[in-house]
Amino acid sequence: MLLLSLFALSSAAHKARSSPKPKVRAITAFINLDRARYQIQISEAVRFLKYAQTVFESRGYTVETLRIATQPFPEYTMFASSQ
């Protein structure tokens, strides 16, 4: 009985190690765009996202997409027209 239990535990541990990790749907950087710095902000966000993707993938995850989210479009279009 003990041998059977050890075999079952060993088998379960092997399955846990070999089971695939879930996909990471998206890694998102949130930026509040500043008209004077938007190019730098986007560049820094892209650099961070690529680093994060490398870290996740090095740990066995598949990253499907990288995204950048900003404030709502009307906020920076109104900002641009008010200056």
XYZ file of N, CA, C and O in Angstrom:
332
model
N 0.827 -1.191 0.000
C 0.000 0.000 0.000
C 0.871 1.254 0.000
O 0.587 2.207 -0.693
N 1.937 1.253 0.810
C 2.829 2.396 0.882
C 3.519 2.620 -0.459
O 3.641 3.761 -0.917
N 3.940 1.548 -1.107
C 4.592 1.659 -2.404
C 3.645 2.265 -3.434
O 4.037 3.135 -4.217
N 2.395 1.853 -3.418
C 1.395 2.382 -4.330
C 1.188 3.876 -4.073
O 1.098 4.678 -5.000
N 1.149 4.282 -2.806
C 0.974 5.693 -2.455
C 2.155 6.521 -2.940
O 1.982 7.618 -3.456
N 3.381 5.999 -2.758
C 4.561 6.717 -3.218
C 4.562 6.857 -4.738
O 4.920 7.898 -5.275
N 4.135 5.798 -5.438
C 4.049 5.866 -6.891
C 3.040 6.919 -7.321
O 3.288 7.707 -8.231
N 1.899 6.980 -6.641
C 0.863 7.961 -6.968
C 1.368 9.381 -6.720
O 1.144 10.287 -7.527
N 2.074 9.598 -5.616
C 2.622 10.919 -5.328
C 3.677 11.309 -6.353
O 3.726 12.438 -6.822
N 4.528 10.356 -6.719
C 5.559 10.618 -7.712
C 4.935 10.959 -9.060
O 5.366 11.887 -9.742
N 3.908 10.233 -9.434
C 3.216 10.470 -10.690
C 2.543 11.840 -10.688
O 2.605 12.582 -11.664
N 1.915 12.205 -9.582
C 1.246 13.507 -9.475
C 2.266 14.645 -9.544
O 2.029 15.669 -10.181
N 3.416 14.456 -8.904
C 4.460 15.489 -8.927
C 4.996 15.654 -10.350
O 5.247 16.765 -10.797
N 5.161 14.550 -11.065
C 5.644 14.624 -12.439
C 4.640 15.362 -13.313
O 5.021 16.213 -14.124
N 3.355 15.079 -13.158
C 2.327 15.763 -13.945
C 2.322 17.250 -13.644
O 2.148 18.067 -14.533
N 2.482 17.617 -12.377
C 2.484 19.032 -12.003
C 3.663 19.755 -12.646
O 3.539 20.888 -13.084
N 4.818 19.104 -12.719
C 5.996 19.730 -13.334
C 5.840 19.864 -14.839
O 6.300 20.822 -15.427
N 5.224 18.870 -15.460
C 5.147 18.874 -16.912
C 3.898 19.551 -17.454
O 3.786 19.720 -18.653
N 2.963 19.932 -16.591
C 1.754 20.570 -17.095
C 2.086 21.972 -17.588
O 2.877 22.684 -16.984
N 1.506 22.359 -18.709
C 1.813 23.672 -19.271
C 1.256 24.804 -18.397
O 0.214 24.650 -17.764
N 1.983 25.894 -18.397
C 1.514 27.065 -17.653
C 0.498 27.800 -18.514
O 0.559 27.743 -19.743
N -0.425 28.501 -17.883
C -1.417 29.244 -18.678
C -0.753 30.375 -19.460
O 0.298 30.887 -19.066
N -1.364 30.761 -20.558
C -0.852 31.877 -21.349
C -1.153 33.183 -20.619
O -2.197 33.325 -19.988
N -0.246 34.115 -20.746
C -0.493 35.465 -20.250
C -1.146 36.206 -21.407
O -0.545 36.381 -22.465
N -2.387 36.597 -21.229
C -3.157 37.227 -22.304
C -2.540 38.554 -22.726
O -2.394 38.834 -23.906
N -2.185 39.393 -21.747
C -1.603 40.694 -22.078
C -0.832 41.244 -20.891
O -1.219 41.038 -19.746
N 0.238 41.945 -21.199
C 0.935 42.752 -20.206
C 0.678 44.185 -20.651
O 0.937 44.552 -21.799
N 0.132 44.996 -19.752
C -0.300 46.344 -20.101
C 0.450 47.382 -19.293
O 0.585 47.256 -18.083
N 0.927 48.419 -19.984
C 1.518 49.587 -19.323
C 0.494 50.715 -19.417
O -0.061 50.964 -20.491
N 0.240 51.379 -18.306
C -0.709 52.487 -18.267
C 0.076 53.798 -18.238
O 0.920 53.992 -17.380
N -0.218 54.682 -19.198
C 0.494 55.948 -19.306
C -0.507 57.090 -19.347
O -1.496 57.031 -20.075
N -0.233 58.137 -18.587
C -0.988 59.377 -18.687
C -0.144 60.287 -19.580
O 0.828 60.887 -19.134
N -0.498 60.347 -20.860
C 0.333 61.048 -21.835
C 0.468 62.532 -21.515
O -0.493 63.209 -21.187
N 1.692 62.997 -21.640
C 2.027 64.404 -21.479
C 2.503 64.879 -22.845
O 3.420 64.276 -23.433
N 1.907 65.926 -23.356
C 2.210 66.388 -24.714
C 3.703 66.637 -24.921
O 4.242 66.365 -25.986
N 4.386 67.136 -23.914
C 5.803 67.458 -24.045
C 6.703 66.226 -23.981
O 7.825 66.261 -24.470
N 6.225 65.127 -23.401
C 7.077 63.954 -23.177
C 6.532 62.657 -23.774
O 7.037 61.591 -23.479
N 5.510 62.715 -24.580
C 4.836 61.479 -24.981
C 5.756 60.484 -25.671
O 5.636 59.276 -25.475
N 6.717 60.959 -26.465
C 7.615 60.033 -27.153
C 8.503 59.291 -26.157
O 8.725 58.085 -26.294
N 8.998 60.002 -25.168
C 9.819 59.372 -24.127
C 8.976 58.402 -23.309
O 9.415 57.289 -23.007
N 7.754 58.821 -22.956
C 6.878 57.953 -22.162
C 6.586 56.651 -22.896
O 6.638 55.571 -22.299
N 6.294 56.734 -24.169
C 5.985 55.529 -24.950
C 7.228 54.653 -25.077
O 7.162 53.431 -24.923
N 8.369 55.268 -25.316
C 9.626 54.516 -25.425
C 9.933 53.772 -24.124
O 10.314 52.588 -24.147
N 9.772 54.438 -22.991
C 10.015 53.804 -21.695
C 9.026 52.671 -21.447
O 9.395 51.620 -20.914
N 7.769 52.875 -21.828
C 6.755 51.833 -21.641
C 7.072 50.604 -22.477
O 6.965 49.472 -22.001
N 7.491 50.811 -23.719
C 7.839 49.690 -24.596
C 9.029 48.917 -24.012
O 9.027 47.684 -23.980
N 10.029 49.646 -23.528
C 11.202 48.998 -22.923
C 10.778 48.158 -21.710
O 11.195 47.010 -21.555
N 9.914 48.714 -20.860
C 9.426 47.974 -19.691
C 8.627 46.741 -20.114
O 8.808 45.654 -19.556
N 7.744 46.898 -21.098
C 6.919 45.777 -21.544
C 7.772 44.635 -22.103
O 7.516 43.457 -21.828
N 8.794 44.970 -22.874
C 9.676 43.930 -23.429
C 10.455 43.224 -22.322
O 10.656 42.012 -22.369
N 10.873 43.983 -21.306
C 11.559 43.374 -20.167
C 10.613 42.417 -19.426
O 10.980 41.283 -19.107
N 9.398 42.878 -19.173
C 8.409 42.041 -18.478
C 8.126 40.770 -19.282
O 8.037 39.673 -18.721
N 8.007 40.903 -20.593
C 7.764 39.735 -21.435
C 8.918 38.740 -21.321
O 8.689 37.534 -21.198
N 10.137 39.233 -21.327
C 11.315 38.374 -21.192
C 11.291 37.621 -19.864
O 11.570 36.422 -19.814
N 10.942 38.312 -18.799
C 10.892 37.677 -17.477
C 9.822 36.581 -17.456
O 10.085 35.456 -17.015
N 8.617 36.883 -17.930
C 7.556 35.877 -17.937
C 7.939 34.676 -18.789
O 7.749 33.528 -18.394
N 8.471 34.931 -19.980
C 8.819 33.829 -20.871
C 9.968 32.989 -20.317
O 10.002 31.779 -20.520
N 10.887 33.609 -19.578
C 11.981 32.847 -18.980
C 11.483 31.913 -17.881
O 12.169 30.965 -17.520
N 10.294 32.172 -17.392
C 9.695 31.323 -16.357
C 8.651 30.367 -16.923
O 7.866 29.780 -16.188
N 8.636 30.240 -18.246
C 7.801 29.229 -18.884
C 6.425 29.681 -19.332
O 5.629 28.865 -19.775
N 6.136 30.962 -19.235
C 4.827 31.461 -19.679
C 4.918 31.928 -21.124
O 5.969 32.349 -21.588
N 3.806 31.870 -21.826
C 3.702 32.422 -23.163
C 2.945 33.739 -23.046
O 1.848 33.771 -22.486
N 3.515 34.809 -23.554
C 2.878 36.123 -23.517
C 2.261 36.373 -24.884
O 2.958 36.363 -25.896
N 0.938 36.595 -24.910
C 0.256 36.784 -26.187
C 0.405 38.208 -26.734
O 0.662 38.380 -27.911
N 0.221 39.226 -25.890
C 0.292 40.594 -26.390
C 0.898 41.541 -25.366
O 0.870 41.276 -24.163
N 1.429 42.631 -25.880
C 1.890 43.743 -25.059
C 1.009 44.932 -25.431
O 0.726 45.151 -26.606
N 0.582 45.694 -24.421
C -0.338 46.796 -24.682
C 0.067 48.043 -23.921
O 0.657 47.964 -22.861
N -0.315 49.175 -24.486
C -0.174 50.458 -23.802
C -1.562 51.072 -23.730
O -2.265 51.157 -24.744
N -1.948 51.490 -22.532
C -3.238 52.157 -22.333
C -2.967 53.593 -21.882
O -2.077 53.843 -21.074
N -3.714 54.525 -22.451
C -3.558 55.935 -22.103
C -4.869 56.466 -21.542
O -5.877 55.760 -21.507
N -4.846 57.725 -21.159
C -6.090 58.359 -20.738
C -7.037 58.403 -21.949
O -6.597 58.239 -23.085
N -8.317 58.634 -21.724
C -9.267 58.671 -22.844
C -8.856 59.691 -23.918
O -8.364 60.775 -23.608
N -9.077 59.322 -25.154
C -8.705 60.146 -26.305
C -9.181 61.600 -26.188
O -8.392 62.516 -26.434
N -10.436 61.854 -25.813
C -10.874 63.261 -25.716
C -10.059 64.083 -24.716
O -9.900 65.287 -24.894
N -9.498 63.435 -23.702
C -8.718 64.188 -22.721
C -7.454 64.769 -23.322
O -7.057 65.880 -23.015
N -6.771 64.027 -24.165
C -5.568 64.630 -24.724
C -5.828 65.389 -26.010
O -5.033 66.210 -26.410
N -6.961 65.193 -26.659
C -7.283 66.054 -27.795
C -7.773 67.408 -27.299
O -7.467 68.437 -27.895
N -8.532 67.425 -26.202
C -8.983 68.704 -25.628
C -7.776 69.447 -25.054
O -7.666 70.662 -25.176
N -6.853 68.706 -24.454
C -5.646 69.302 -23.895
C -4.841 69.989 -25.003
O -4.387 71.093 -24.874
N -4.715 69.316 -26.131
C -3.926 69.850 -27.228
C -4.590 71.097 -27.816
O -3.918 72.047 -28.181
N -5.920 71.112 -27.907
C -6.599 72.254 -28.513
C -6.703 73.442 -27.566
O -6.922 74.550 -27.996
N -6.532 73.216 -26.259
C -6.647 74.318 -25.306
C -5.351 75.077 -25.130
O -5.290 76.078 -24.454
N -4.266 74.586 -25.730
C -2.963 75.278 -25.573
C -2.639 76.144 -26.750
O -2.959 75.982 -27.827
